[in-house]
mmCIF file of C-alpha atoms in Angstrom:
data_model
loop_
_atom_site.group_PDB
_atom_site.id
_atom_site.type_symbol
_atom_site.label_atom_id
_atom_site.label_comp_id
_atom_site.label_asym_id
_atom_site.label_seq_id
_atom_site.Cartn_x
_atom_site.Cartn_y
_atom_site.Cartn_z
ATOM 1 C CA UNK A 1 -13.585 86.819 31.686
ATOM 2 C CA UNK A 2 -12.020 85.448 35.003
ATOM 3 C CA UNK A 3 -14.011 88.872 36.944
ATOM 4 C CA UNK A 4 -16.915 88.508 35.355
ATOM 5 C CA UNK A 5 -20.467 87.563 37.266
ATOM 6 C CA UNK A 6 -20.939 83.747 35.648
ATOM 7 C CA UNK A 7 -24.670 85.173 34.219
ATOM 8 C CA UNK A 8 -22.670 87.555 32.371
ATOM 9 C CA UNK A 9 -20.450 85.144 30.725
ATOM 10 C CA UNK A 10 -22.879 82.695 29.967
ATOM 11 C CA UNK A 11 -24.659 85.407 28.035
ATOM 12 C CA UNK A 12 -21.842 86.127 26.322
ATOM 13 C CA UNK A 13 -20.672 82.600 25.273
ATOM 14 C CA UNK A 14 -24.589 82.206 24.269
ATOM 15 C CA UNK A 15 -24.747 84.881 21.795
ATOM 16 C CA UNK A 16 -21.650 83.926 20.497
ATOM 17 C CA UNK A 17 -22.234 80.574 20.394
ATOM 18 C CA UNK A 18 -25.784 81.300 18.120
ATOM 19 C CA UNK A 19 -23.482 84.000 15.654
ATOM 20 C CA UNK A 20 -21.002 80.633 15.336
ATOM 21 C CA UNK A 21 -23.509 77.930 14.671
ATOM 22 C CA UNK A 22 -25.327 80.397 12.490
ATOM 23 C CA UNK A 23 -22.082 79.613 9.644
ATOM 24 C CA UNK A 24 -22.038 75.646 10.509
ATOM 25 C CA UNK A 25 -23.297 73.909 7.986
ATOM 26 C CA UNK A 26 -25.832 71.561 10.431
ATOM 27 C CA UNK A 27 -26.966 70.154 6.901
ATOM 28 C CA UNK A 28 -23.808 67.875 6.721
ATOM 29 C CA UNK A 29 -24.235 64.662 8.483
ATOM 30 C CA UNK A 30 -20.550 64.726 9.346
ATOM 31 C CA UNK A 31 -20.743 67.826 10.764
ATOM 32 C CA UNK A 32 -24.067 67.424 12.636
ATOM 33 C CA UNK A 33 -22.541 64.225 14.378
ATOM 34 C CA UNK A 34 -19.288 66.089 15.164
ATOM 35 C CA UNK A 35 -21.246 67.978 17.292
ATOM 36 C CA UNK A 36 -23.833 65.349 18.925
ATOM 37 C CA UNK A 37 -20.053 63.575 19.667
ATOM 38 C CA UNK A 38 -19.106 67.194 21.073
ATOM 39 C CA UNK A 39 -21.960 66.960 23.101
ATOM 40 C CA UNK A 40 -21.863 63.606 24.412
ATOM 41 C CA UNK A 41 -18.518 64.331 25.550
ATOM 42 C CA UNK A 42 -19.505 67.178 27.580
ATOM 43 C CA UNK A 43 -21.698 65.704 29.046
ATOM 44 C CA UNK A 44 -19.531 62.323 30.205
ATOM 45 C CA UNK A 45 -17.079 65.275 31.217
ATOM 46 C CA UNK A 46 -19.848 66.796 33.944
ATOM 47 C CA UNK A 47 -20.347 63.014 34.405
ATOM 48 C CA UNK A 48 -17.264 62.408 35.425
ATOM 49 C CA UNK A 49 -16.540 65.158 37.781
ATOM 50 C CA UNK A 50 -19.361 64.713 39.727
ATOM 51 C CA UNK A 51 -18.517 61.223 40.204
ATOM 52 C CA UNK A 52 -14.749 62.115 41.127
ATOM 53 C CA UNK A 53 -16.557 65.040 43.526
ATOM 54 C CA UNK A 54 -18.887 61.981 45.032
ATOM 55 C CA UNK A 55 -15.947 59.897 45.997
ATOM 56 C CA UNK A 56 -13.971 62.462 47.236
ATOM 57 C CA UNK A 57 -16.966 63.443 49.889
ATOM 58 C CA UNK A 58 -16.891 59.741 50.424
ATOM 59 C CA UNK A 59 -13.344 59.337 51.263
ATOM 60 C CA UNK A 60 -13.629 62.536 53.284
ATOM 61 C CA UNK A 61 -16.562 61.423 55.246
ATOM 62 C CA UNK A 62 -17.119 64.678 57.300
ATOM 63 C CA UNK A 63 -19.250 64.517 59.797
ATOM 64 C CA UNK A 64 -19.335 67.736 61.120
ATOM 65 C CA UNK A 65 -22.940 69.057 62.487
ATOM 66 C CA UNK A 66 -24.127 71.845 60.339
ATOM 67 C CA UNK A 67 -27.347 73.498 61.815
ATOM 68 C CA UNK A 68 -29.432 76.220 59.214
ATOM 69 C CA UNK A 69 -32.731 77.565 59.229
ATOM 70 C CA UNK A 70 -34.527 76.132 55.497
ATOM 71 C CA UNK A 71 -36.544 79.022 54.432
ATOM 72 C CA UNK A 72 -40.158 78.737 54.148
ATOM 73 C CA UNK A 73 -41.301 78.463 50.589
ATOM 74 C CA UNK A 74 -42.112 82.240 48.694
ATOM 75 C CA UNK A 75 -46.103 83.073 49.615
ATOM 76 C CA UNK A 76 -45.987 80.879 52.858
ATOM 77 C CA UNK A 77 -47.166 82.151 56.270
ATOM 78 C CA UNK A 78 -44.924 79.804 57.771
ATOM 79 C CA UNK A 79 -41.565 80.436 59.383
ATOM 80 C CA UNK A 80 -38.291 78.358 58.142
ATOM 81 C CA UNK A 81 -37.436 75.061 59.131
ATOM 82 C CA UNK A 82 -34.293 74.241 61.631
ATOM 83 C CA UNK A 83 -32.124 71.528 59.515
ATOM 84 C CA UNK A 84 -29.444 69.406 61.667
ATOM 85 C CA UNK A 85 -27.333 67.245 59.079
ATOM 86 C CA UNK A 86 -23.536 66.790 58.376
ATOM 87 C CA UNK A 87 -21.435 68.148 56.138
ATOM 88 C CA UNK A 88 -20.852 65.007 54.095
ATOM 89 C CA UNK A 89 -24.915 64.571 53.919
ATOM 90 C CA UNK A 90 -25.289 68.229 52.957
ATOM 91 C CA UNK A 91 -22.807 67.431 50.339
ATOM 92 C CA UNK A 92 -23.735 64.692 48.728
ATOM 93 C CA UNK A 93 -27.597 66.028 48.523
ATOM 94 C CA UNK A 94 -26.047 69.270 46.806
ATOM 95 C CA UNK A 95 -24.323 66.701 44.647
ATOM 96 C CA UNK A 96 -27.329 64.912 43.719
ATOM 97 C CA UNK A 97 -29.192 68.050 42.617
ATOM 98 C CA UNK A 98 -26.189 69.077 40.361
ATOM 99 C CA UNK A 99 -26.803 66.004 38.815
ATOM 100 C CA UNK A 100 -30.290 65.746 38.295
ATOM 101 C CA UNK A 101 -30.351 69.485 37.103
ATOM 102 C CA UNK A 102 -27.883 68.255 34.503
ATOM 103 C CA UNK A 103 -29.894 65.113 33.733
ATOM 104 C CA UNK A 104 -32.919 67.279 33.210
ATOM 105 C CA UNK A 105 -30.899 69.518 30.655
ATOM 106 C CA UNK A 106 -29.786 66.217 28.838
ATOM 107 C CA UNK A 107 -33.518 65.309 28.832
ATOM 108 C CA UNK A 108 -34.726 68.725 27.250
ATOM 109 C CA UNK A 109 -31.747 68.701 24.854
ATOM 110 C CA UNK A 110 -32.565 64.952 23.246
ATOM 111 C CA UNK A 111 -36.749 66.180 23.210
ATOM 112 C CA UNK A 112 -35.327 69.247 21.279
ATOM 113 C CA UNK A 113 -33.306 67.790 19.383
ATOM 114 C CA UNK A 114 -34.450 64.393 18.347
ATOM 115 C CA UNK A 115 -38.361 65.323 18.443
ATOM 116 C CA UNK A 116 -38.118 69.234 17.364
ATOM 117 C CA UNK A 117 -35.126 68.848 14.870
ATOM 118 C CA UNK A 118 -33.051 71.666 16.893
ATOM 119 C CA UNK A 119 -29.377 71.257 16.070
ATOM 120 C CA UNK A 120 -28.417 74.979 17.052
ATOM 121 C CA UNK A 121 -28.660 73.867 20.582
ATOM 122 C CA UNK A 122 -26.295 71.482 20.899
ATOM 123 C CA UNK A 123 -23.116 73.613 20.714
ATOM 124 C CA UNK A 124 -24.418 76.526 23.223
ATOM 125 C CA UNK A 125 -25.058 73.022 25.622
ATOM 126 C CA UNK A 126 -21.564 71.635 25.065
ATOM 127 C CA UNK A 127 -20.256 74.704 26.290
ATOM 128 C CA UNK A 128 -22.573 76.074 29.657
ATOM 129 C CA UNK A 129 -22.905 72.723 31.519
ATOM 130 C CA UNK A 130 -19.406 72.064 31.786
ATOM 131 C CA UNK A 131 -18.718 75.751 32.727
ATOM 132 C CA UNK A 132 -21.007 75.154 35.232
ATOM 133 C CA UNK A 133 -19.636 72.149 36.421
ATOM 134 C CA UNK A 134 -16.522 73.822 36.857
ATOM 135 C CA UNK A 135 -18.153 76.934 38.461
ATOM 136 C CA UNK A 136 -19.662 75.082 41.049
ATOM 137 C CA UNK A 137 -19.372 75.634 45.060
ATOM 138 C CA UNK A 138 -18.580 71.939 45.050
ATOM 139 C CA UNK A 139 -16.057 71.664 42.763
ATOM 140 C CA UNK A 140 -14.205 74.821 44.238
ATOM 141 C CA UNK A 141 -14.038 72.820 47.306
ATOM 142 C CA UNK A 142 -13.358 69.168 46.332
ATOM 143 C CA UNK A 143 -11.773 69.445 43.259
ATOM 144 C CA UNK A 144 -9.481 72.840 43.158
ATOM 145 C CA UNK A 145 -9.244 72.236 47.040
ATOM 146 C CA UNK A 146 -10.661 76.120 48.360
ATOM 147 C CA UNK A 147 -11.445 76.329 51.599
ATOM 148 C CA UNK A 148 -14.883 76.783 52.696
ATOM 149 C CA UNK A 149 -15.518 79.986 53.733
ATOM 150 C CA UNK A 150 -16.537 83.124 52.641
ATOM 151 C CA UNK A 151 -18.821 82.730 49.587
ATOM 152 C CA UNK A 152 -18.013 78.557 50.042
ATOM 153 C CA UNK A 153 -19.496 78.797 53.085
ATOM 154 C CA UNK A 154 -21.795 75.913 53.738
ATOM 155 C CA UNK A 155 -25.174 76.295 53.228
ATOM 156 C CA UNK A 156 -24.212 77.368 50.067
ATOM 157 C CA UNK A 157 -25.991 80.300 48.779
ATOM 158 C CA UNK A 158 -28.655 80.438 46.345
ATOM 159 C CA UNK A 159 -27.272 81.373 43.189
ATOM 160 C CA UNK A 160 -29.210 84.684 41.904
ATOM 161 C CA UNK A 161 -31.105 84.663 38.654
ATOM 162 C CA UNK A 162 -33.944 85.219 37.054
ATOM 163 C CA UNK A 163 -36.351 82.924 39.784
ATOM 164 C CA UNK A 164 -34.056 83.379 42.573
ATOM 165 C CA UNK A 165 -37.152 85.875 44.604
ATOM 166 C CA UNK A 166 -39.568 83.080 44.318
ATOM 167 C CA UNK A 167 -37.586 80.873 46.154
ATOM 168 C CA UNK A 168 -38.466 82.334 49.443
ATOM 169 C CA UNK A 169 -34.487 84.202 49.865
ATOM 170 C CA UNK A 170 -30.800 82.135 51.366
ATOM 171 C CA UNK A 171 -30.737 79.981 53.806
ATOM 172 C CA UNK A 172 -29.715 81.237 57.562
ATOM 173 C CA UNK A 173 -26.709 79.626 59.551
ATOM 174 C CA UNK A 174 -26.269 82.305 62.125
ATOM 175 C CA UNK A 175 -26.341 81.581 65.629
ATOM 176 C CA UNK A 176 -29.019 83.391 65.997
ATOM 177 C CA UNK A 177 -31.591 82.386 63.678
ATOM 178 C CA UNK A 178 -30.764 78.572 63.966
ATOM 179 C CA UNK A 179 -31.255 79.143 68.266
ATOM 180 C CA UNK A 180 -34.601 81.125 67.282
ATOM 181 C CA UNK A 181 -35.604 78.044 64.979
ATOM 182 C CA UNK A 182 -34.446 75.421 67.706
ATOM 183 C CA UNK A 183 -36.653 77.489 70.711
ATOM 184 C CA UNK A 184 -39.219 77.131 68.118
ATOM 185 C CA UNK A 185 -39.289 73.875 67.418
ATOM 186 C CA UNK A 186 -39.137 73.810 63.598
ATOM 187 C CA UNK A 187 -37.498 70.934 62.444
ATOM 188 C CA UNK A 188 -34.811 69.922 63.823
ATOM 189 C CA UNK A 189 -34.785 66.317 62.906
ATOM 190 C CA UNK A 190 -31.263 65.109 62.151
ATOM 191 C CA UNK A 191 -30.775 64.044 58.212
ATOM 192 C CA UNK A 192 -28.764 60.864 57.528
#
């Protein structure tokens, strides 16, 4: 599955996932906290590679000056925004959505699950997260130590899916349309 578009392979682990937990027997109170202990740990996995992934951009500290035009938001007559921040801010705010995306899931999984009885659930969510977490632009470049470039490139692109042409399209860091943005005057405030 190493060629495979992630979407593709997240389907696929999904429906396998529901066939699998489909024969578990979710009745058995062993069983059904074997897999809220699965699930915890997956969870304190993502935990902890985000953490490792935060104090690597720490230690790293790169202060590089990366200019990109923000698009405007989907519907909006107004023209994207210049941002000027560093690398190491740019990272660490792409680090704190991972995390609150994940903390979000966590949320939705315990409401599901504690208030709607949903066991099913917690062994497709043991499983996506952390190949997420693992799939991540950040990771690539922290933890397995790719360079940046290409599709690491930062600003990182907006992953596609199913709401990715609300979102108003990728954000530009060409020469040209960050000059454009500057001559403008959009934005340009510098992010600490």
């Amino acid at each position: 599955m190493a060629g495979l578009n992630p979407q593709i392979t997240n389907l696929i682990i999904i429906l396998g996932m529901m066939q699998v937990s489909k024969r578990i027997p979710f009745t058995d109170p062993d069983v059904l906290n074997m897999c809220r202990a699965g699930y915890a740990l997956s969870n304190l996995i993502i935990l902890g590679i985000y953490l490792y992934i935060r104090s690597i951009i720490n230690k790293k500290k790169d202060l590089t000056i990366l200019k990109y035009v923000e698009p405007a938001a989907m519907g909006s007559s107004e023209e994207g925004k210049l941002v000027t921040t560093t690398i190491h801010a740019y990272d660490l705010a792409q680090l704190k959505s991972m995390m609150r995306s994940q903390m979000m899931g966590v949320a939705m999984m315990g409401v599901m699950h504690i208030y709607f009885k949903y066991t099913n659930p917690l062994l497709i969510q043991s499983i996506i997260p952390l190949k997420g977490a693992f799939e991540a632009n950040l990771t690539k470049i922290h933890l397995f130590g790719k360079p940046a470039a290409g599709e690491l490139k930062r600003p990182f692109k907006a992953a596609s899916g199913l709401m990715s042409g609300l979102q108003g399209g990728a954000a530009q860091s060409d020469k040209k349309a960050v000059e454009a943005a500057e001559r403008a005057g959009r934005g340009g405030a510098k992010e600490e």
